[in-house]
Amino acid sequence: MAATTDRDEFVRLTDPYRRELLAHCYRMLGSVDDAEDLVQETYLRAWRSYDGYEGRASLRTWLHRIATNTCLTALEGRVRRPLPSGLGEPSDAPEEPLRARATDVPWLQPLPDALVDPATVVAARGSLRLALVAALQNLPARQRAVLILRDVLAWRAPEVAALLGTSTAAVKSTLQRARARLDEVAPDEDLVTEPDGPEDRELLDRYMAAFEHADMDALLGLLQDGVELEMPPYLEWFTGTKDVLRFLGARVGEPGRVRMVPTRANGQRAVGAYERGADGVHRAHSLQVLHVRLLHAPRAHDVHAPRAHLANAPHALGVRGVHSSHTPGVHEVRIARITAFLDPELFGRFGLPQVLS
């Protein structure tokens, strides 16, 4: 009876952190499947050592220590999870058939917002964005852990040093190298928070309508000049409105062939796209995550503003030049990148059906 009581107490105290730990493991691994497995392993390890928990650190910190070590162990010998744009140059043949699927690549996976604590999405939305998680996968595992612990969870350097069994000086040096590497692999425009207001909600509605009506002219008005389109598990990706529209225009077909349902992934707007088959049934085709950017007129005090660093935004990894839907001088929102995951099995995770009635 006592063991059952202890177990119930453990669950009551630790379960509120489960979704926050899922976000942490996802940042580390870039995979929802792996993150869920490692959160489960974290709780198993925590339960086994719960008798030894003395309360010197908060329960949240203690669980994050276990989760971080669990992730570091899991990452040993693993290759990184990329997106197509991280593996090669863009294709210049948008109207040609795509090559075979690269099924041997462990692709980065999108994270449904519904799996993460809403407070986590709001407080650290930048650190969950697809481009940022992809950039993190370029860091060695320990650099990745240090960067996340310091710049997302706002741990002090001595706390990180104690977790990793190293010195405070070593943690500071590792953090410096991690930030420098992130600067190399993530363009500055990828490290800007996105709008989350009526402008981008309207943009999403117009995006879905453009596809459903096969209106490429309408779609053109929604895209940034240097828009990118990538479609894991295919290696090809395209950049620029001309090539992106040529690719989509050759495949969208007639009005009604595509239907879309809105959702959210990685703190960003997303859609589930359904394609009509020969039998007239619309079946799951792709889960599309949209990187939306605000276009605004520069203000006098912005022109020579220094580039903000991660250290200046510890709770929002990668947030530089933070914008909101209320930024003065905003003109409009445009789509800067479309990441279309051509994997119908993802739809279940997002609560989307395989077939639209």
mmCIF file of C-alpha atoms in Angstrom:
data_model
loop_
_atom_site.group_PDB
_atom_site.id
_atom_site.type_symbol
_atom_site.label_atom_id
_atom_site.label_comp_id
_atom_site.label_asym_id
_atom_site.label_seq_id
_atom_site.Cartn_x
_atom_site.Cartn_y
_atom_site.Cartn_z
ATOM 1 C CA MET A 1 0.000 0.000 0.000
ATOM 2 C CA ALA A 2 2.872 2.358 0.856
ATOM 3 C CA ALA A 3 4.524 1.710 -2.510
ATOM 4 C CA THR A 4 1.273 2.545 -4.291
ATOM 5 C CA THR A 5 0.946 5.769 -2.292
ATOM 6 C CA ASP A 6 4.524 6.769 -3.142
ATOM 7 C CA ARG A 7 3.876 6.032 -6.792
ATOM 8 C CA ASP A 8 0.717 8.124 -6.804
ATOM 9 C CA GLU A 9 2.594 10.983 -5.133
ATOM 10 C CA PHE A 10 5.391 10.738 -7.707
ATOM 11 C CA VAL A 11 2.922 10.900 -10.586
ATOM 12 C CA ARG A 12 1.047 13.822 -9.030
ATOM 13 C CA LEU A 13 4.211 15.849 -8.549
ATOM 14 C CA THR A 14 6.025 15.061 -11.796
ATOM 15 C CA ASP A 15 3.286 14.719 -14.387
ATOM 16 C CA PRO A 16 2.791 18.498 -14.811
ATOM 17 C CA TYR A 17 6.300 18.657 -16.345
ATOM 18 C CA ARG A 18 5.742 15.933 -18.957
ATOM 19 C CA ARG A 19 4.896 18.172 -21.913
ATOM 20 C CA GLU A 20 7.656 20.646 -21.027
ATOM 21 C CA LEU A 21 10.123 17.741 -20.991
ATOM 22 C CA LEU A 22 8.799 16.591 -24.364
ATOM 23 C CA ALA A 23 9.645 20.019 -25.832
ATOM 24 C CA HIS A 24 13.126 19.805 -24.282
ATOM 25 C CA CYS A 25 13.819 16.340 -25.707
ATOM 26 C CA TYR A 26 12.419 17.397 -29.083
ATOM 27 C CA ARG A 27 14.840 20.333 -29.284
ATOM 28 C CA MET A 28 17.670 17.927 -28.508
ATOM 29 C CA LEU A 29 16.683 15.200 -30.982
ATOM 30 C CA GLY A 30 14.514 16.773 -33.688
ATOM 31 C CA SER A 31 12.130 13.808 -33.542
ATOM 32 C CA VAL A 32 8.742 13.609 -31.859
ATOM 33 C CA ASP A 33 8.896 9.803 -31.840
ATOM 34 C CA ASP A 34 12.291 9.746 -30.149
ATOM 35 C CA ALA A 35 11.339 12.562 -27.763
ATOM 36 C CA GLU A 36 8.282 10.658 -26.532
ATOM 37 C CA ASP A 37 10.375 7.531 -25.976
ATOM 38 C CA LEU A 38 13.007 9.481 -24.051
ATOM 39 C CA VAL A 39 10.463 11.281 -21.896
ATOM 40 C CA GLN A 40 9.150 7.870 -20.924
ATOM 41 C CA GLU A 41 12.709 6.752 -20.152
ATOM 42 C CA THR A 42 13.229 9.939 -18.132
ATOM 43 C CA TYR A 43 10.242 9.136 -15.942
ATOM 44 C CA LEU A 44 11.393 5.555 -15.449
ATOM 45 C CA ARG A 45 14.820 6.767 -14.346
ATOM 46 C CA ALA A 46 13.273 9.423 -12.131
ATOM 47 C CA TRP A 47 11.007 6.906 -10.408
ATOM 48 C CA ARG A 48 13.890 4.519 -9.758
ATOM 49 C CA SER A 49 15.907 7.273 -8.113
ATOM 50 C CA TYR A 50 13.010 9.111 -6.475
ATOM 51 C CA ASP A 51 13.904 7.824 -3.012
ATOM 52 C CA GLY A 52 17.228 9.627 -3.335
ATOM 53 C CA TYR A 53 15.735 12.962 -4.359
ATOM 54 C CA GLU A 54 16.518 15.310 -1.489
ATOM 55 C CA GLY A 55 14.952 18.476 -2.810
ATOM 56 C CA ARG A 56 18.203 20.441 -3.105
ATOM 57 C CA ALA A 57 17.117 21.448 -6.608
ATOM 58 C CA SER A 58 13.548 22.002 -7.716
ATOM 59 C CA LEU A 59 11.712 18.979 -9.065
ATOM 60 C CA ARG A 60 11.604 20.659 -12.484
ATOM 61 C CA THR A 61 15.391 21.095 -12.523
ATOM 62 C CA TRP A 62 15.931 17.536 -11.330
ATOM 63 C CA LEU A 63 13.735 16.132 -14.112
ATOM 64 C CA HIS A 64 15.478 18.267 -16.743
ATOM 65 C CA ARG A 65 18.831 16.935 -15.546
ATOM 66 C CA ILE A 66 17.655 13.369 -16.020
ATOM 67 C CA ALA A 67 16.086 14.182 -19.394
ATOM 68 C CA THR A 68 19.239 15.922 -20.662
ATOM 69 C CA ASN A 69 21.461 13.007 -19.703
ATOM 70 C CA THR A 70 18.985 10.589 -21.262
ATOM 71 C CA CYS A 71 19.085 12.581 -24.513
ATOM 72 C CA LEU A 72 22.888 12.781 -24.522
ATOM 73 C CA THR A 73 23.101 9.014 -24.137
ATOM 74 C CA ALA A 74 20.579 8.492 -26.939
ATOM 75 C CA LEU A 75 22.482 10.833 -29.273
ATOM 76 C CA GLU A 76 25.726 8.878 -29.038
ATOM 77 C CA GLY A 77 26.557 7.572 -32.497
ATOM 78 C CA ARG A 78 23.473 9.057 -34.155
ATOM 79 C CA VAL A 79 23.499 11.213 -37.275
ATOM 80 C CA ARG A 80 21.677 14.539 -37.249
ATOM 81 C CA ARG A 81 18.109 14.967 -38.448
ATOM 82 C CA PRO A 82 18.154 17.448 -41.361
ATOM 83 C CA LEU A 83 15.754 19.149 -43.730
ATOM 84 C CA PRO A 84 16.482 19.033 -47.494
ATOM 85 C CA SER A 85 17.838 22.594 -47.509
ATOM 86 C CA GLY A 86 20.537 21.455 -45.099
ATOM 87 C CA LEU A 87 21.851 18.750 -47.406
ATOM 88 C CA GLY A 88 22.575 20.479 -50.700
ATOM 89 C CA GLU A 89 21.919 23.284 -53.150
ATOM 90 C CA PRO A 90 18.403 24.097 -54.452
ATOM 91 C CA SER A 91 17.171 22.398 -57.587
ATOM 92 C CA ASP A 92 16.879 24.380 -60.827
ATOM 93 C CA ALA A 93 14.431 21.992 -62.508
ATOM 94 C CA PRO A 94 11.037 22.675 -60.904
ATOM 95 C CA GLU A 95 8.974 21.139 -63.703
ATOM 96 C CA GLU A 96 10.818 17.825 -63.808
ATOM 97 C CA PRO A 97 9.650 14.780 -61.812
ATOM 98 C CA LEU A 98 11.110 14.451 -58.342
ATOM 99 C CA ARG A 99 13.670 11.759 -57.758
ATOM 100 C CA ALA A 100 13.016 8.790 -55.486
ATOM 101 C CA ARG A 101 12.280 9.434 -51.839
ATOM 102 C CA ALA A 102 15.370 9.494 -49.626
ATOM 103 C CA THR A 103 14.043 6.957 -47.143
ATOM 104 C CA ASP A 104 17.500 6.361 -45.659
ATOM 105 C CA VAL A 105 17.648 9.895 -44.198
ATOM 106 C CA PRO A 106 16.330 10.327 -40.617
ATOM 107 C CA TRP A 107 14.394 13.499 -41.410
ATOM 108 C CA LEU A 108 13.522 16.187 -38.891
ATOM 109 C CA GLN A 109 9.923 15.817 -37.727
ATOM 110 C CA PRO A 110 7.350 18.573 -37.079
ATOM 111 C CA LEU A 111 6.051 18.988 -33.533
ATOM 112 C CA PRO A 112 2.271 19.368 -33.065
ATOM 113 C CA ASP A 113 1.539 22.339 -30.804
ATOM 114 C CA ALA A 114 -1.108 20.216 -29.077
ATOM 115 C CA LEU A 115 1.614 17.978 -27.598
ATOM 116 C CA VAL A 116 3.375 20.860 -25.870
ATOM 117 C CA ASP A 117 2.287 22.853 -22.863
ATOM 118 C CA PRO A 118 0.691 26.103 -24.111
ATOM 119 C CA ALA A 119 2.878 28.105 -21.733
ATOM 120 C CA THR A 120 5.961 26.536 -23.318
ATOM 121 C CA VAL A 121 4.793 27.491 -26.801
ATOM 122 C CA VAL A 122 4.134 31.094 -25.756
ATOM 123 C CA ALA A 123 7.241 31.615 -23.607
ATOM 124 C CA ALA A 124 9.770 29.933 -25.908
ATOM 125 C CA ARG A 125 8.033 29.807 -29.285
ATOM 126 C CA GLY A 126 11.212 30.835 -31.095
ATOM 127 C CA SER A 127 13.117 27.859 -29.712
ATOM 128 C CA LEU A 128 10.541 25.409 -31.113
ATOM 129 C CA ARG A 129 10.383 26.832 -34.628
ATOM 130 C CA LEU A 130 11.268 24.373 -37.350
ATOM 131 C CA ALA A 131 14.226 26.347 -38.732
ATOM 132 C CA LEU A 132 15.733 26.711 -35.262
ATOM 133 C CA VAL A 133 15.339 23.053 -34.348
ATOM 134 C CA ALA A 134 16.928 22.132 -37.688
ATOM 135 C CA ALA A 135 19.833 24.493 -36.959
ATOM 136 C CA LEU A 136 20.322 22.975 -33.509
ATOM 137 C CA GLN A 137 20.853 19.563 -35.075
ATOM 138 C CA ASN A 138 24.102 20.885 -36.597
ATOM 139 C CA LEU A 139 25.636 21.256 -33.142
ATOM 140 C CA PRO A 140 27.498 18.467 -31.360
ATOM 141 C CA ALA A 141 25.311 16.950 -28.668
ATOM 142 C CA ARG A 142 27.009 18.613 -25.679
ATOM 143 C CA GLN A 143 27.040 22.017 -27.388
ATOM 144 C CA ARG A 144 23.365 21.553 -28.154
ATOM 145 C CA ALA A 145 22.622 20.701 -24.532
ATOM 146 C CA VAL A 146 24.578 23.681 -23.196
ATOM 147 C CA LEU A 147 22.918 26.102 -25.590
ATOM 148 C CA ILE A 148 19.419 24.874 -24.740
ATOM 149 C CA LEU A 149 20.025 24.811 -21.001
ATOM 150 C CA ARG A 150 21.569 28.282 -20.956
ATOM 151 C CA ASP A 151 19.594 30.141 -23.644
ATOM 152 C CA VAL A 152 16.180 28.461 -23.413
ATOM 153 C CA LEU A 153 15.873 27.213 -19.843
ATOM 154 C CA ALA A 154 18.031 30.056 -18.475
ATOM 155 C CA TRP A 155 20.154 27.807 -16.279
ATOM 156 C CA ARG A 156 23.202 29.381 -14.686
ATOM 157 C CA ALA A 157 26.595 28.211 -15.942
ATOM 158 C CA PRO A 158 27.482 26.446 -12.630
ATOM 159 C CA GLU A 159 24.214 24.459 -12.830
ATOM 160 C CA VAL A 160 25.033 23.288 -16.359
ATOM 161 C CA ALA A 161 28.587 22.457 -15.294
ATOM 162 C CA ALA A 162 27.299 20.304 -12.434
ATOM 163 C CA LEU A 163 24.976 18.413 -14.776
ATOM 164 C CA LEU A 164 27.697 17.741 -17.353
ATOM 165 C CA GLY A 165 30.458 17.058 -14.830
ATOM 166 C CA THR A 166 32.670 19.860 -16.078
ATOM 167 C CA SER A 167 33.821 23.335 -15.060
ATOM 168 C CA THR A 168 31.962 26.613 -15.316
ATOM 169 C CA ALA A 169 34.716 27.932 -17.587
ATOM 170 C CA ALA A 170 34.259 24.950 -19.902
ATOM 171 C CA VAL A 171 30.501 25.576 -20.072
ATOM 172 C CA LYS A 172 31.050 29.221 -21.013
ATOM 173 C CA SER A 173 33.530 28.198 -23.713
ATOM 174 C CA THR A 174 31.151 25.551 -25.062
ATOM 175 C CA LEU A 175 28.305 28.076 -25.149
ATOM 176 C CA GLN A 176 30.443 30.534 -27.091
ATOM 177 C CA ARG A 177 31.320 27.877 -29.691
ATOM 178 C CA ALA A 178 27.696 26.768 -29.943
ATOM 179 C CA ARG A 179 26.467 30.308 -30.568
ATOM 180 C CA ALA A 180 29.153 30.849 -33.197
ATOM 181 C CA ARG A 181 28.191 27.627 -34.971
ATOM 182 C CA LEU A 182 24.518 28.545 -34.884
ATOM 183 C CA ASP A 183 25.386 31.882 -36.481
ATOM 184 C CA GLU A 184 27.023 29.941 -39.330
ATOM 185 C CA VAL A 185 24.229 27.476 -40.068
ATOM 186 C CA ALA A 186 21.154 29.653 -39.450
ATOM 187 C CA PRO A 187 20.667 32.799 -41.555
ATOM 188 C CA ASP A 188 19.792 35.846 -39.479
ATOM 189 C CA GLU A 189 16.344 36.103 -41.062
ATOM 190 C CA ASP A 190 15.598 32.555 -39.854
ATOM 191 C CA LEU A 191 16.178 33.667 -36.269
ATOM 192 C CA VAL A 192 13.336 36.160 -36.042
ATOM 193 C CA THR A 193 10.078 35.451 -34.290
ATOM 194 C CA GLU A 194 6.985 35.250 -36.425
ATOM 195 C CA PRO A 195 3.738 37.189 -36.141
ATOM 196 C CA ASP A 196 0.868 35.534 -34.321
ATOM 197 C CA GLY A 197 -2.111 37.767 -34.871
ATOM 198 C CA PRO A 198 -4.903 38.565 -37.315
ATOM 199 C CA GLU A 199 -2.475 39.272 -40.172
ATOM 200 C CA ASP A 200 -0.997 35.789 -40.321
ATOM 201 C CA ARG A 201 -4.358 34.140 -39.633
ATOM 202 C CA GLU A 202 -5.730 35.944 -42.687
ATOM 203 C CA LEU A 203 -2.642 34.925 -44.648
ATOM 204 C CA LEU A 204 -3.287 31.272 -43.798
ATOM 205 C CA ASP A 205 -6.890 31.528 -45.016
ATOM 206 C CA ARG A 206 -5.732 33.082 -48.288
ATOM 207 C CA TYR A 207 -3.032 30.416 -48.679
ATOM 208 C CA MET A 208 -5.560 27.607 -48.327
ATOM 209 C CA ALA A 209 -7.996 29.316 -50.697
ATOM 210 C CA ALA A 210 -5.267 29.781 -53.335
ATOM 211 C CA PHE A 211 -4.524 26.041 -53.348
ATOM 212 C CA GLU A 212 -8.146 24.954 -53.236
ATOM 213 C CA HIS A 213 -9.001 27.225 -56.179
ATOM 214 C CA ALA A 214 -5.731 26.451 -58.004
ATOM 215 C CA ASP A 215 -5.091 30.202 -58.150
ATOM 216 C CA MET A 216 -1.351 30.657 -58.670
ATOM 217 C CA ASP A 217 -1.714 34.423 -59.082
ATOM 218 C CA ALA A 218 -3.274 34.641 -55.632
ATOM 219 C CA LEU A 219 -0.521 32.436 -54.226
ATOM 220 C CA LEU A 220 2.134 34.670 -55.779
ATOM 221 C CA GLY A 221 0.814 37.600 -53.757
ATOM 222 C CA LEU A 222 1.429 35.672 -50.532
ATOM 223 C CA LEU A 223 5.052 34.674 -51.120
ATOM 224 C CA GLN A 224 8.218 36.549 -50.256
ATOM 225 C CA ASP A 225 10.588 37.048 -53.200
ATOM 226 C CA GLY A 226 13.130 34.547 -51.884
ATOM 227 C CA VAL A 227 10.566 31.997 -50.712
ATOM 228 C CA GLU A 228 11.815 28.445 -50.199
ATOM 229 C CA LEU A 229 9.951 25.165 -50.680
ATOM 230 C CA GLU A 230 11.224 21.855 -49.336
ATOM 231 C CA MET A 231 9.463 18.507 -49.177
ATOM 232 C CA PRO A 232 11.047 15.766 -47.090
ATOM 233 C CA PRO A 233 11.578 12.900 -47.845
ATOM 234 C CA TYR A 234 12.607 14.319 -51.246
ATOM 235 C CA LEU A 235 16.066 15.838 -51.500
ATOM 236 C CA GLU A 236 15.048 18.500 -54.032
ATOM 237 C CA TRP A 237 14.093 21.925 -52.776
ATOM 238 C CA PHE A 238 13.392 25.189 -54.558
ATOM 239 C CA THR A 239 13.987 28.859 -53.892
ATOM 240 C CA GLY A 240 12.516 32.037 -55.403
ATOM 241 C CA THR A 241 8.928 32.728 -56.390
ATOM 242 C CA LYS A 242 9.532 31.776 -60.025
ATOM 243 C CA ASP A 243 10.751 28.234 -59.381
ATOM 244 C CA VAL A 244 8.397 27.606 -56.459
ATOM 245 C CA LEU A 245 5.354 28.641 -58.500
ATOM 246 C CA ARG A 246 6.533 26.643 -61.523
ATOM 247 C CA PHE A 247 6.818 23.570 -59.326
ATOM 248 C CA LEU A 248 3.441 24.040 -57.642
ATOM 249 C CA GLY A 249 1.651 25.150 -60.787
ATOM 250 C CA ALA A 250 2.648 21.954 -62.556
ATOM 251 C CA ARG A 251 1.127 19.845 -59.759
ATOM 252 C CA VAL A 252 -1.848 21.599 -58.172
ATOM 253 C CA GLY A 253 -4.050 20.957 -61.200
ATOM 254 C CA GLU A 254 -7.651 22.098 -61.425
ATOM 255 C CA PRO A 255 -9.745 23.780 -58.697
ATOM 256 C CA GLY A 256 -10.984 21.315 -56.085
ATOM 257 C CA ARG A 257 -8.150 18.862 -56.479
ATOM 258 C CA VAL A 258 -6.563 20.053 -53.209
ATOM 259 C CA ARG A 259 -8.328 20.694 -49.902
ATOM 260 C CA MET A 260 -6.675 21.991 -46.757
ATOM 261 C CA VAL A 261 -7.301 21.943 -43.009
ATOM 262 C CA PRO A 262 -5.520 24.390 -40.651
ATOM 263 C CA THR A 263 -3.374 23.210 -37.752
ATOM 264 C CA ARG A 264 -0.263 24.325 -35.861
ATOM 265 C CA ALA A 265 3.247 22.904 -35.671
ATOM 266 C CA ASN A 266 6.359 24.177 -33.884
ATOM 267 C CA GLY A 267 4.503 27.289 -32.764
ATOM 268 C CA GLN A 268 3.814 28.137 -36.413
ATOM 269 C CA ARG A 269 0.866 28.133 -38.778
ATOM 270 C CA ALA A 270 0.463 24.855 -40.655
ATOM 271 C CA VAL A 271 -2.008 22.994 -42.856
ATOM 272 C CA GLY A 272 -2.882 19.426 -43.631
ATOM 273 C CA ALA A 273 -3.174 19.134 -47.422
ATOM 274 C CA TYR A 274 -5.442 16.521 -49.013
ATOM 275 C CA GLU A 275 -5.244 15.481 -52.659
ATOM 276 C CA ARG A 276 -8.190 14.116 -54.643
ATOM 277 C CA GLY A 277 -7.660 10.699 -56.151
ATOM 278 C CA ALA A 278 -9.153 9.161 -59.283
ATOM 279 C CA ASP A 279 -12.088 7.954 -57.167
ATOM 280 C CA GLY A 280 -12.894 11.514 -56.093
ATOM 281 C CA VAL A 281 -11.789 10.972 -52.481
ATOM 282 C CA HIS A 282 -9.456 13.491 -50.833
ATOM 283 C CA ARG A 283 -6.683 11.639 -48.983
ATOM 284 C CA ALA A 284 -3.896 12.903 -46.730
ATOM 285 C CA HIS A 285 -0.995 14.183 -48.814
ATOM 286 C CA SER A 286 1.320 16.534 -46.900
ATOM 287 C CA LEU A 287 1.670 18.402 -43.623
ATOM 288 C CA GLN A 288 2.852 21.909 -44.526
ATOM 289 C CA VAL A 289 4.530 24.200 -41.982
ATOM 290 C CA LEU A 290 4.655 27.877 -42.959
ATOM 291 C CA HIS A 291 7.430 30.272 -42.000
ATOM 292 C CA VAL A 292 5.688 33.647 -42.035
ATOM 293 C CA ARG A 293 7.583 36.911 -41.967
ATOM 294 C CA LEU A 294 6.482 40.473 -41.336
ATOM 295 C CA LEU A 295 7.507 43.016 -43.941
ATOM 296 C CA HIS A 296 7.803 46.488 -42.476
ATOM 297 C CA ALA A 297 9.245 49.855 -43.283
ATOM 298 C CA PRO A 298 12.513 50.414 -41.380
ATOM 299 C CA ARG A 299 12.401 53.077 -38.717
ATOM 300 C CA ALA A 300 15.169 55.574 -38.124
ATOM 301 C CA HIS A 301 16.386 53.908 -34.943
ATOM 302 C CA ASP A 302 16.371 50.449 -36.649
ATOM 303 C CA VAL A 303 18.713 51.231 -39.527
ATOM 304 C CA HIS A 304 21.991 50.756 -37.704
ATOM 305 C CA ALA A 305 20.706 48.605 -34.847
ATOM 306 C CA PRO A 306 23.212 45.910 -33.834
ATOM 307 C CA ARG A 307 22.341 42.297 -34.369
ATOM 308 C CA ALA A 308 20.873 40.979 -31.117
ATOM 309 C CA HIS A 309 22.424 37.795 -29.774
ATOM 310 C CA LEU A 310 20.909 34.738 -28.182
ATOM 311 C CA ALA A 311 22.285 35.796 -24.850
ATOM 312 C CA ASN A 312 19.991 38.805 -24.915
ATOM 313 C CA ALA A 313 16.912 36.577 -25.139
ATOM 314 C CA PRO A 314 17.565 33.626 -22.819
ATOM 315 C CA HIS A 315 14.011 32.329 -22.867
ATOM 316 C CA ALA A 316 13.587 32.407 -26.650
ATOM 317 C CA LEU A 317 16.518 30.726 -28.338
ATOM 318 C CA GLY A 318 17.320 32.326 -31.637
ATOM 319 C CA VAL A 319 14.972 35.278 -31.313
ATOM 320 C CA ARG A 320 16.683 38.232 -32.941
ATOM 321 C CA GLY A 321 14.944 41.465 -33.814
ATOM 322 C CA VAL A 322 11.746 40.298 -32.148
ATOM 323 C CA HIS A 323 8.627 41.405 -33.988
ATOM 324 C CA SER A 324 4.955 41.151 -33.174
ATOM 325 C CA SER A 325 1.768 41.798 -35.067
ATOM 326 C CA HIS A 326 1.688 45.223 -33.439
ATOM 327 C CA THR A 327 5.099 46.394 -34.637
ATOM 328 C CA PRO A 328 4.890 50.013 -35.843
ATOM 329 C CA GLY A 329 5.474 50.383 -39.564
ATOM 330 C CA VAL A 330 4.279 46.874 -40.458
ATOM 331 C CA HIS A 331 2.985 46.670 -44.019
ATOM 332 C CA GLU A 332 2.087 43.027 -44.583
ATOM 333 C CA VAL A 333 2.991 39.430 -43.901
ATOM 334 C CA ARG A 334 4.474 37.064 -46.454
ATOM 335 C CA ILE A 335 5.426 33.393 -46.544
ATOM 336 C CA ALA A 336 9.202 32.957 -46.473
ATOM 337 C CA ARG A 337 9.350 29.158 -46.427
ATOM 338 C CA ILE A 338 7.031 26.197 -46.946
ATOM 339 C CA THR A 339 8.162 22.902 -45.453
ATOM 340 C CA ALA A 340 5.833 20.210 -46.760
ATOM 341 C CA PHE A 341 6.255 16.845 -45.056
ATOM 342 C CA LEU A 342 5.009 14.312 -47.575
ATOM 343 C CA ASP A 343 4.156 11.698 -44.966
ATOM 344 C CA PRO A 344 0.447 10.946 -44.434
ATOM 345 C CA GLU A 345 1.296 9.060 -41.232
ATOM 346 C CA LEU A 346 1.993 12.435 -39.567
ATOM 347 C CA PHE A 347 -1.680 13.411 -39.824
ATOM 348 C CA GLY A 348 -2.710 11.243 -36.879
ATOM 349 C CA ARG A 349 -0.317 13.083 -34.572
ATOM 350 C CA PHE A 350 -2.021 16.345 -35.496
ATOM 351 C CA GLY A 351 -5.508 14.971 -34.924
ATOM 352 C CA LEU A 352 -6.241 15.106 -38.647
ATOM 353 C CA PRO A 353 -8.127 12.364 -40.509
ATOM 354 C CA GLN A 354 -6.619 10.353 -43.322
ATOM 355 C CA VAL A 355 -9.627 11.050 -45.559
ATOM 356 C CA LEU A 356 -11.876 14.108 -45.888
ATOM 357 C CA SER A 357 -15.558 13.452 -46.318
#
